CSV table of N, CA and C in Angstrom, one decimal:
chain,number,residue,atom,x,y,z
A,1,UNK,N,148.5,182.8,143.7
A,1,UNK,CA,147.5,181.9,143.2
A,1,UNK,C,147.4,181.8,141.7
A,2,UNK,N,147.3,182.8,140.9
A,2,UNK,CA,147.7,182.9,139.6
A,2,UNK,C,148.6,182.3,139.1
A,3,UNK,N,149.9,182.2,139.5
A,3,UNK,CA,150.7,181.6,139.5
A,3,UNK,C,150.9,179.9,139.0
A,4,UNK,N,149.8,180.0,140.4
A,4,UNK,CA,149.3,178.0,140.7
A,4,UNK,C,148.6,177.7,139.6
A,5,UNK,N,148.3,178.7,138.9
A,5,UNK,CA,146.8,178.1,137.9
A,5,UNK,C,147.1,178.1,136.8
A,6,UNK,N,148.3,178.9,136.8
A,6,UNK,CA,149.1,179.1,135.0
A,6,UNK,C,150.0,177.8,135.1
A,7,UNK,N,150.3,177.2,136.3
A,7,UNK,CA,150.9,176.4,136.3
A,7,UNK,C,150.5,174.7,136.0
A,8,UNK,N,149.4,174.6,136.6
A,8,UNK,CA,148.5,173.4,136.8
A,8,UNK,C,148.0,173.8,135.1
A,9,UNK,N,147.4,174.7,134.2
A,9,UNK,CA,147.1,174.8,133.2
A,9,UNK,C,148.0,174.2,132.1
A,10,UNK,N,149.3,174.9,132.2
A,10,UNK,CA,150.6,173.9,131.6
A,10,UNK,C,150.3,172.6,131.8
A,11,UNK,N,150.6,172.1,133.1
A,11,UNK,CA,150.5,170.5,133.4
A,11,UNK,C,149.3,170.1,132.8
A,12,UNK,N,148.3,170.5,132.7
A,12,UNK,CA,147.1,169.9,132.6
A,12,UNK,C,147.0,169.8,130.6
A,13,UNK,N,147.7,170.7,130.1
A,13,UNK,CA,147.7,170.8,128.4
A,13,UNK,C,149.3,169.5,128.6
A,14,UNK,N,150.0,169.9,129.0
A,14,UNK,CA,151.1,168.6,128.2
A,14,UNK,C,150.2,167.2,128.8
A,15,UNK,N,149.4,167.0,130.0
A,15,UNK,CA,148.7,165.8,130.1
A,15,UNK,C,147.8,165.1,128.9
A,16,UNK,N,147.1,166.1,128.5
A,16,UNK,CA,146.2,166.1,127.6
A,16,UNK,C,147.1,165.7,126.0
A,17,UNK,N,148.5,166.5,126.3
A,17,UNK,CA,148.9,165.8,125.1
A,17,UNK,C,149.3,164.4,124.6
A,18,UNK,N,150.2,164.2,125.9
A,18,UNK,CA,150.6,162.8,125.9
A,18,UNK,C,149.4,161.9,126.1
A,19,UNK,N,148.2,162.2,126.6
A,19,UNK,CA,147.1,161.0,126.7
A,19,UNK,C,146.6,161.0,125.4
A,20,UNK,N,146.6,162.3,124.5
A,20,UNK,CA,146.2,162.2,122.6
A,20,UNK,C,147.1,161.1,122.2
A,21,UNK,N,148.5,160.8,122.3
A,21,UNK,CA,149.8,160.1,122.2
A,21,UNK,C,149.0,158.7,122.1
A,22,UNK,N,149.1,158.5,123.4
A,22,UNK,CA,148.8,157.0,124.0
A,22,UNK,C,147.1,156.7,123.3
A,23,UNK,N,146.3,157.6,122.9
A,23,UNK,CA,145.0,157.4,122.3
A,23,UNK,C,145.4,157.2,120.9
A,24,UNK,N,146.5,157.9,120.4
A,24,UNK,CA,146.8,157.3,118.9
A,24,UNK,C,147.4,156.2,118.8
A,25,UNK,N,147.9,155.6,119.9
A,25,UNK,CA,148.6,154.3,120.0
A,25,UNK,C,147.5,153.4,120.1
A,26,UNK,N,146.7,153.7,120.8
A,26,UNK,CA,145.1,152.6,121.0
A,26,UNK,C,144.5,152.4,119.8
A,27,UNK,N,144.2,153.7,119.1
A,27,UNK,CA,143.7,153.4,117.9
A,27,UNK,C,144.3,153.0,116.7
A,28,UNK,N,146.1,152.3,117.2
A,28,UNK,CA,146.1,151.6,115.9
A,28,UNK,C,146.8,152.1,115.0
A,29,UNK,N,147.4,153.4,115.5
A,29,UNK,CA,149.2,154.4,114.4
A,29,UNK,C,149.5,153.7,114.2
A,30,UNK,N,150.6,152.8,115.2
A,30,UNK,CA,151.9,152.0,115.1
A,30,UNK,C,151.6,150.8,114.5
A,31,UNK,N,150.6,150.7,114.3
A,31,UNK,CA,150.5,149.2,113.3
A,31,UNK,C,151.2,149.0,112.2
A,32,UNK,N,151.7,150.0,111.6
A,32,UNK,CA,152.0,150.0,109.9
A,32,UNK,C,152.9,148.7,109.7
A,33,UNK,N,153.9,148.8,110.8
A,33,UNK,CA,154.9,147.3,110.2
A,33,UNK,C,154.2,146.2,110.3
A,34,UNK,N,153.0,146.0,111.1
A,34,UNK,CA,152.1,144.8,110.6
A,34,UNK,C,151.3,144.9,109.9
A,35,UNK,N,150.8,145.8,109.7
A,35,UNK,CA,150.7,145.7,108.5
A,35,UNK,C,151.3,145.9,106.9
A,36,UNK,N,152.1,146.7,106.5
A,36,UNK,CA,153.1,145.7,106.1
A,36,UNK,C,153.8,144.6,105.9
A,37,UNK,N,153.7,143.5,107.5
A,37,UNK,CA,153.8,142.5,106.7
A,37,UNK,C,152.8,141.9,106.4
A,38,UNK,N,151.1,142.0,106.7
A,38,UNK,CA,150.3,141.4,105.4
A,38,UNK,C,150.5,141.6,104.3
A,39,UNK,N,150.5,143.0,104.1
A,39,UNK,CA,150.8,143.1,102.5
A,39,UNK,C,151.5,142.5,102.0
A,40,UNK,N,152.6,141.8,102.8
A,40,UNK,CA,153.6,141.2,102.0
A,40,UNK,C,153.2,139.8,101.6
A,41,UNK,N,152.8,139.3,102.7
A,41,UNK,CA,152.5,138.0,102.9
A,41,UNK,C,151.1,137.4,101.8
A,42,UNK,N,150.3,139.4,101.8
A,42,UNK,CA,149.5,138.8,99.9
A,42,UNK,C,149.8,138.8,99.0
A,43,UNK,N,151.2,140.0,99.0
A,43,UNK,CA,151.5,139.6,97.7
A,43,UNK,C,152.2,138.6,97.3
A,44,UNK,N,152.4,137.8,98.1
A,44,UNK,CA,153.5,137.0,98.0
A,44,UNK,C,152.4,135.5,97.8
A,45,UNK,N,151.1,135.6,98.1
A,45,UNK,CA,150.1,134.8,98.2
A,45,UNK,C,149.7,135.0,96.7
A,46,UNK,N,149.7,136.1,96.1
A,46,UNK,CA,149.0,136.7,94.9
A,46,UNK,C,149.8,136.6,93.7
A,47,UNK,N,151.3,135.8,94.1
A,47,UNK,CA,152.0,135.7,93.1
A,47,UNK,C,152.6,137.1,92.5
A,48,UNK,N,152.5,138.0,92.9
A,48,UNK,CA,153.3,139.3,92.6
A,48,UNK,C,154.6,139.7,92.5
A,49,UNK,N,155.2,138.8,93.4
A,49,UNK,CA,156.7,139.3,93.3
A,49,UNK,C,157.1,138.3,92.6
A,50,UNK,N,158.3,137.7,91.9
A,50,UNK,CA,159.4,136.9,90.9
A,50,UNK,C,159.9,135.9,91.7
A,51,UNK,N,159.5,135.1,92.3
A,51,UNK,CA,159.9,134.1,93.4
A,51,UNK,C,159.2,132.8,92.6
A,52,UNK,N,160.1,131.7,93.2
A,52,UNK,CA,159.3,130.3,92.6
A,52,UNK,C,158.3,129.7,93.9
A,53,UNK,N,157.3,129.3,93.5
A,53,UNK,CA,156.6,128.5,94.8
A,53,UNK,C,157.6,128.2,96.1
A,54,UNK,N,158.2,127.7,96.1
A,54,UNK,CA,159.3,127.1,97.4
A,54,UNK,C,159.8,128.6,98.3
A,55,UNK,N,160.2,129.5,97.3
A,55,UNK,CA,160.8,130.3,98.0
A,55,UNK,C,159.7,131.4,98.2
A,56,UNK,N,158.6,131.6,97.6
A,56,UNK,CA,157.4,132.1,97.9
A,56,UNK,C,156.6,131.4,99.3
A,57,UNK,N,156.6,130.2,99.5
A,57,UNK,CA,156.2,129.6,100.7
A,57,UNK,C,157.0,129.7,101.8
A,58,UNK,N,158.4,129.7,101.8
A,58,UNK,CA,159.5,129.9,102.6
A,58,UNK,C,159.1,131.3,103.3
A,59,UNK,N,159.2,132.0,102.5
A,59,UNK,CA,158.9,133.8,102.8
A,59,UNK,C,157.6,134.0,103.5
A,60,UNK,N,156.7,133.5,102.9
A,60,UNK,CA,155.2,133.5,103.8
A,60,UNK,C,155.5,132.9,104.6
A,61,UNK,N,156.0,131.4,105.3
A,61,UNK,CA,155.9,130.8,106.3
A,61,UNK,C,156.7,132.4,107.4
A,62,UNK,N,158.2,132.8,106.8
A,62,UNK,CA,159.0,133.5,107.7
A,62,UNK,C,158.0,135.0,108.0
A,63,UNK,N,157.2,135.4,107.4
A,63,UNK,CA,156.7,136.3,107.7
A,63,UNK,C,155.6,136.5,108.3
A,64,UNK,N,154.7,134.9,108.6
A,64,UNK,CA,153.7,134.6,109.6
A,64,UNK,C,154.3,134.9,110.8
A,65,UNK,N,155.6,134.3,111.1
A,65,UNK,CA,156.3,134.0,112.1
A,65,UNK,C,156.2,135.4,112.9
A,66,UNK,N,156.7,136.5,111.8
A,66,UNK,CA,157.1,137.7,111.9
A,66,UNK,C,155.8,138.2,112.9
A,67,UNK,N,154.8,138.2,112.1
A,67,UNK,CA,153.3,138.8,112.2
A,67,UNK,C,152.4,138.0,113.3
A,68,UNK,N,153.1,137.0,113.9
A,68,UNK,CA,152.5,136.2,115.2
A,68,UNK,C,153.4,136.8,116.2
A,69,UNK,N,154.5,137.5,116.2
A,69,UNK,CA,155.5,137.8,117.0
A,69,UNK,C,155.0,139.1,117.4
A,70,UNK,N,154.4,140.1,115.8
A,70,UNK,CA,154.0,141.6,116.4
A,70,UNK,C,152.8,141.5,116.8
A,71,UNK,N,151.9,140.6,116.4
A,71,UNK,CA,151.0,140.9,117.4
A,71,UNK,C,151.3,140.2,119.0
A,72,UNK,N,151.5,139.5,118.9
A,72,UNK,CA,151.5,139.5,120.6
A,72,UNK,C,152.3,140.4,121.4
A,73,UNK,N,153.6,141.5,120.4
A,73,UNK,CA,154.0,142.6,121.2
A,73,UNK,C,152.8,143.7,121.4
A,74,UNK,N,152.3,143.9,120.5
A,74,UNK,CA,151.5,145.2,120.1
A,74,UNK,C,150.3,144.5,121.2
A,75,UNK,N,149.4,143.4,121.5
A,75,UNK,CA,148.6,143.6,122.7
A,75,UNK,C,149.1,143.4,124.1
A,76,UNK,N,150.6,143.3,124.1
A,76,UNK,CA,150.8,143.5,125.2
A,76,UNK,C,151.3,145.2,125.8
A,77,UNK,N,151.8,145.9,124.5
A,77,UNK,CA,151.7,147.3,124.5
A,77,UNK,C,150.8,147.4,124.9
A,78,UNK,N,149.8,147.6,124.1
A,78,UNK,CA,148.2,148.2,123.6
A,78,UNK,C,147.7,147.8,125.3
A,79,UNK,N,147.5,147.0,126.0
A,79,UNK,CA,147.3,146.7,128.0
A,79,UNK,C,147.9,147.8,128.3
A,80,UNK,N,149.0,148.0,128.2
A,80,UNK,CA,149.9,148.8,128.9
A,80,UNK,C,149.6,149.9,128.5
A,81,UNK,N,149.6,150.6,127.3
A,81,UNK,CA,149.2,152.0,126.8
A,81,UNK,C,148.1,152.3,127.7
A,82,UNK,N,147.0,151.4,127.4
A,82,UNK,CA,145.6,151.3,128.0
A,82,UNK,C,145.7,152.2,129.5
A,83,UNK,N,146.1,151.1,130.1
A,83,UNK,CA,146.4,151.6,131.6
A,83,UNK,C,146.7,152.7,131.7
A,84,UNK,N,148.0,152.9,131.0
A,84,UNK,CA,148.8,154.5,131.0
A,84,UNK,C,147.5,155.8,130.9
A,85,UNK,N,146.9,155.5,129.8
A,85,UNK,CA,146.0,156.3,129.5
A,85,UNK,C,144.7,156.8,130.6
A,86,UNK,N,144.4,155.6,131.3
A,86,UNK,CA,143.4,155.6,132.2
A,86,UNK,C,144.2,156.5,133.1
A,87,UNK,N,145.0,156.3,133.5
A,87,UNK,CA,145.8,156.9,134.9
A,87,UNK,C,146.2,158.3,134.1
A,88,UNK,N,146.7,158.7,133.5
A,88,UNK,CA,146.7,160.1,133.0
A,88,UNK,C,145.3,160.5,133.0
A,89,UNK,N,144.0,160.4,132.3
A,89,UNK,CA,142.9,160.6,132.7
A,89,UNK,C,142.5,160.8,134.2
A,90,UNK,N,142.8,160.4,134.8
A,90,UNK,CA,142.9,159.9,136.2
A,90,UNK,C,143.9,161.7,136.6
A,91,UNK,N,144.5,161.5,136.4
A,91,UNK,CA,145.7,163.1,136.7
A,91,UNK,C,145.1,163.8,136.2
A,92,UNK,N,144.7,164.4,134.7
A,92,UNK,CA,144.3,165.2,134.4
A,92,UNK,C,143.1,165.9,135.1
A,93,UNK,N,142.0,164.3,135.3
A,93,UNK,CA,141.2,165.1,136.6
A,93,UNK,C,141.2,165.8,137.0
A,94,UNK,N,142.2,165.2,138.4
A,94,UNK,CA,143.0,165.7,139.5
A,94,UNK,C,143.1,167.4,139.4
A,95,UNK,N,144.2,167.2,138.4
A,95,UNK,CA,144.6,168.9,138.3
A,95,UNK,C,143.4,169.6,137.9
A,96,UNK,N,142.7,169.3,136.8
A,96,UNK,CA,141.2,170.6,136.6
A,96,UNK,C,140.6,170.8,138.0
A,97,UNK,N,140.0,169.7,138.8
A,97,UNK,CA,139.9,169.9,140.0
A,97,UNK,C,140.6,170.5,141.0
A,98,UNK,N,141.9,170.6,140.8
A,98,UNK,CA,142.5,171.4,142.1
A,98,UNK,C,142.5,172.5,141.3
A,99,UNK,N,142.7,172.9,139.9
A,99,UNK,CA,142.6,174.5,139.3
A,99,UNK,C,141.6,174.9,139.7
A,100,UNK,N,140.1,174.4,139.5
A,100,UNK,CA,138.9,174.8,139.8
A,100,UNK,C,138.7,175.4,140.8
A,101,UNK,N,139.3,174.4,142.2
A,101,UNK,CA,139.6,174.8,143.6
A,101,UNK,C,140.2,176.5,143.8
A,102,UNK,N,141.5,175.8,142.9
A,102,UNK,CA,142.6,177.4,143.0
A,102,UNK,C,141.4,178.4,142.8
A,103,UNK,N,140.7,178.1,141.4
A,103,UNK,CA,140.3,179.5,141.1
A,103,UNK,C,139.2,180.5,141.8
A,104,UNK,N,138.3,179.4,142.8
A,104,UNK,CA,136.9,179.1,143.3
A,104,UNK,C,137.9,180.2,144.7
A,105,UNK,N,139.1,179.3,144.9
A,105,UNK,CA,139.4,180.4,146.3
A,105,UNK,C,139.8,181.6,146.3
A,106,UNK,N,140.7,181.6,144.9
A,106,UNK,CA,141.3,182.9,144.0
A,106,UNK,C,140.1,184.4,144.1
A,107,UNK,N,138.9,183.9,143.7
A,107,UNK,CA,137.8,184.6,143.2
A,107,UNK,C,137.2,185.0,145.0
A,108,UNK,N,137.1,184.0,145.6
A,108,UNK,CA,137.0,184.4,147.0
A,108,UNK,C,137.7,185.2,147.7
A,109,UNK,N,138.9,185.3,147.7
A,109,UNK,CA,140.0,186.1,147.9
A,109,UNK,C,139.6,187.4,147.2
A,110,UNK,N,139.5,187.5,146.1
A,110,UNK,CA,139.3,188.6,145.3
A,110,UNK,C,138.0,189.5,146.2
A,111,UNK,N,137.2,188.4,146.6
A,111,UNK,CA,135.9,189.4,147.0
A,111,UNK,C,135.9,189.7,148.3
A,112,UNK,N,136.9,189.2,149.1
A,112,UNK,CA,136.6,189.5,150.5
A,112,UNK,C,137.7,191.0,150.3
A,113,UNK,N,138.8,190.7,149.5
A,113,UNK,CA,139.8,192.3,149.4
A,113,UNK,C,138.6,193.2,149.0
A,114,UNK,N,138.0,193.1,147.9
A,114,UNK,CA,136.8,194.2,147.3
A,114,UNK,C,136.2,194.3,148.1
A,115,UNK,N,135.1,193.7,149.1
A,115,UNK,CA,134.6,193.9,150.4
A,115,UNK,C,134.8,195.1,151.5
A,116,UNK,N,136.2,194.4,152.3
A,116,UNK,CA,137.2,194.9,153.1
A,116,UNK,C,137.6,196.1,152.8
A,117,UNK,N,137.9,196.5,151.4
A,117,UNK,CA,138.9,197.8,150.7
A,117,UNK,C,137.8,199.1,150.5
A,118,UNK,N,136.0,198.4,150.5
A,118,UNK,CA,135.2,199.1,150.6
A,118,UNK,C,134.6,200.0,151.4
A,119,UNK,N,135.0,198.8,152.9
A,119,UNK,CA,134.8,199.1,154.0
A,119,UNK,C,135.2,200.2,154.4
A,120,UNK,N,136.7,200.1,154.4
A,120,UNK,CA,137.7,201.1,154.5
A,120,UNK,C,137.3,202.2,154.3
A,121,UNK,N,136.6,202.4,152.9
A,121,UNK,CA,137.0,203.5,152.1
A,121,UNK,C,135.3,204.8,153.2
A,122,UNK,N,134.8,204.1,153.8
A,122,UNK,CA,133.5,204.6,154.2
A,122,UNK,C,133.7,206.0,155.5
């Protein structure tokens, strides 16, 4: 039974990991290349880089494009992470609950041998 508990404890810490993963994805890590392309798209609004108007508008137009494209990847991720997360939550449960079990019978076991072995000993 120790065994079972050192085991479900493993499963239950790499659960915990991967659901921190998918919680840094919720909150917004992976955004940098969109963001990035705002930045670009102000500086490029702010006159900062050596471009003439036409090819400054050209570039903002192509980089809207860009930045309409990642968001609608990133909320269709960000659903899916979502989910993922719930359902690992969902597992992680699971397992503390069946550890708890393990340990609740573990401990039971333990007292009926101390019991029994006392018995004996009379």
């Amino acid at each position: 039974m120790k065994h079972s508990i050192a085991i479900l404890e493993r499963i239950i810490k790499e659960l915990n990991a991967k659901k921190a993963k998918l919680d840094d994805v919720i909150n917004g890590k992976p955004f940098s290349e969109l963001i990035k392309v705002r930045n670009e798209i102000h500086e490029l609004l702010m006159g900062k880089n050596k471009h003439t108007a036409k090819d400054r508008l050209k570039k903002i137009l192509e980089l809207e494009a860009k930045e309409v494209k990642l968001e609608r990847i990133n909320k269709k991720d960000i659903t899916k992470i979502i989910h993922t997360s719930f359902e690992l939550k969902d597992e992680i449960e699971d397992c503390e609950r069946l550890m708890m079990d393990l340990q609740l019978k573990q401990k039971q076991l333990e007292n009926y041998n101390n019991f029994y072995s006392k018995g004996d000993s009379k």
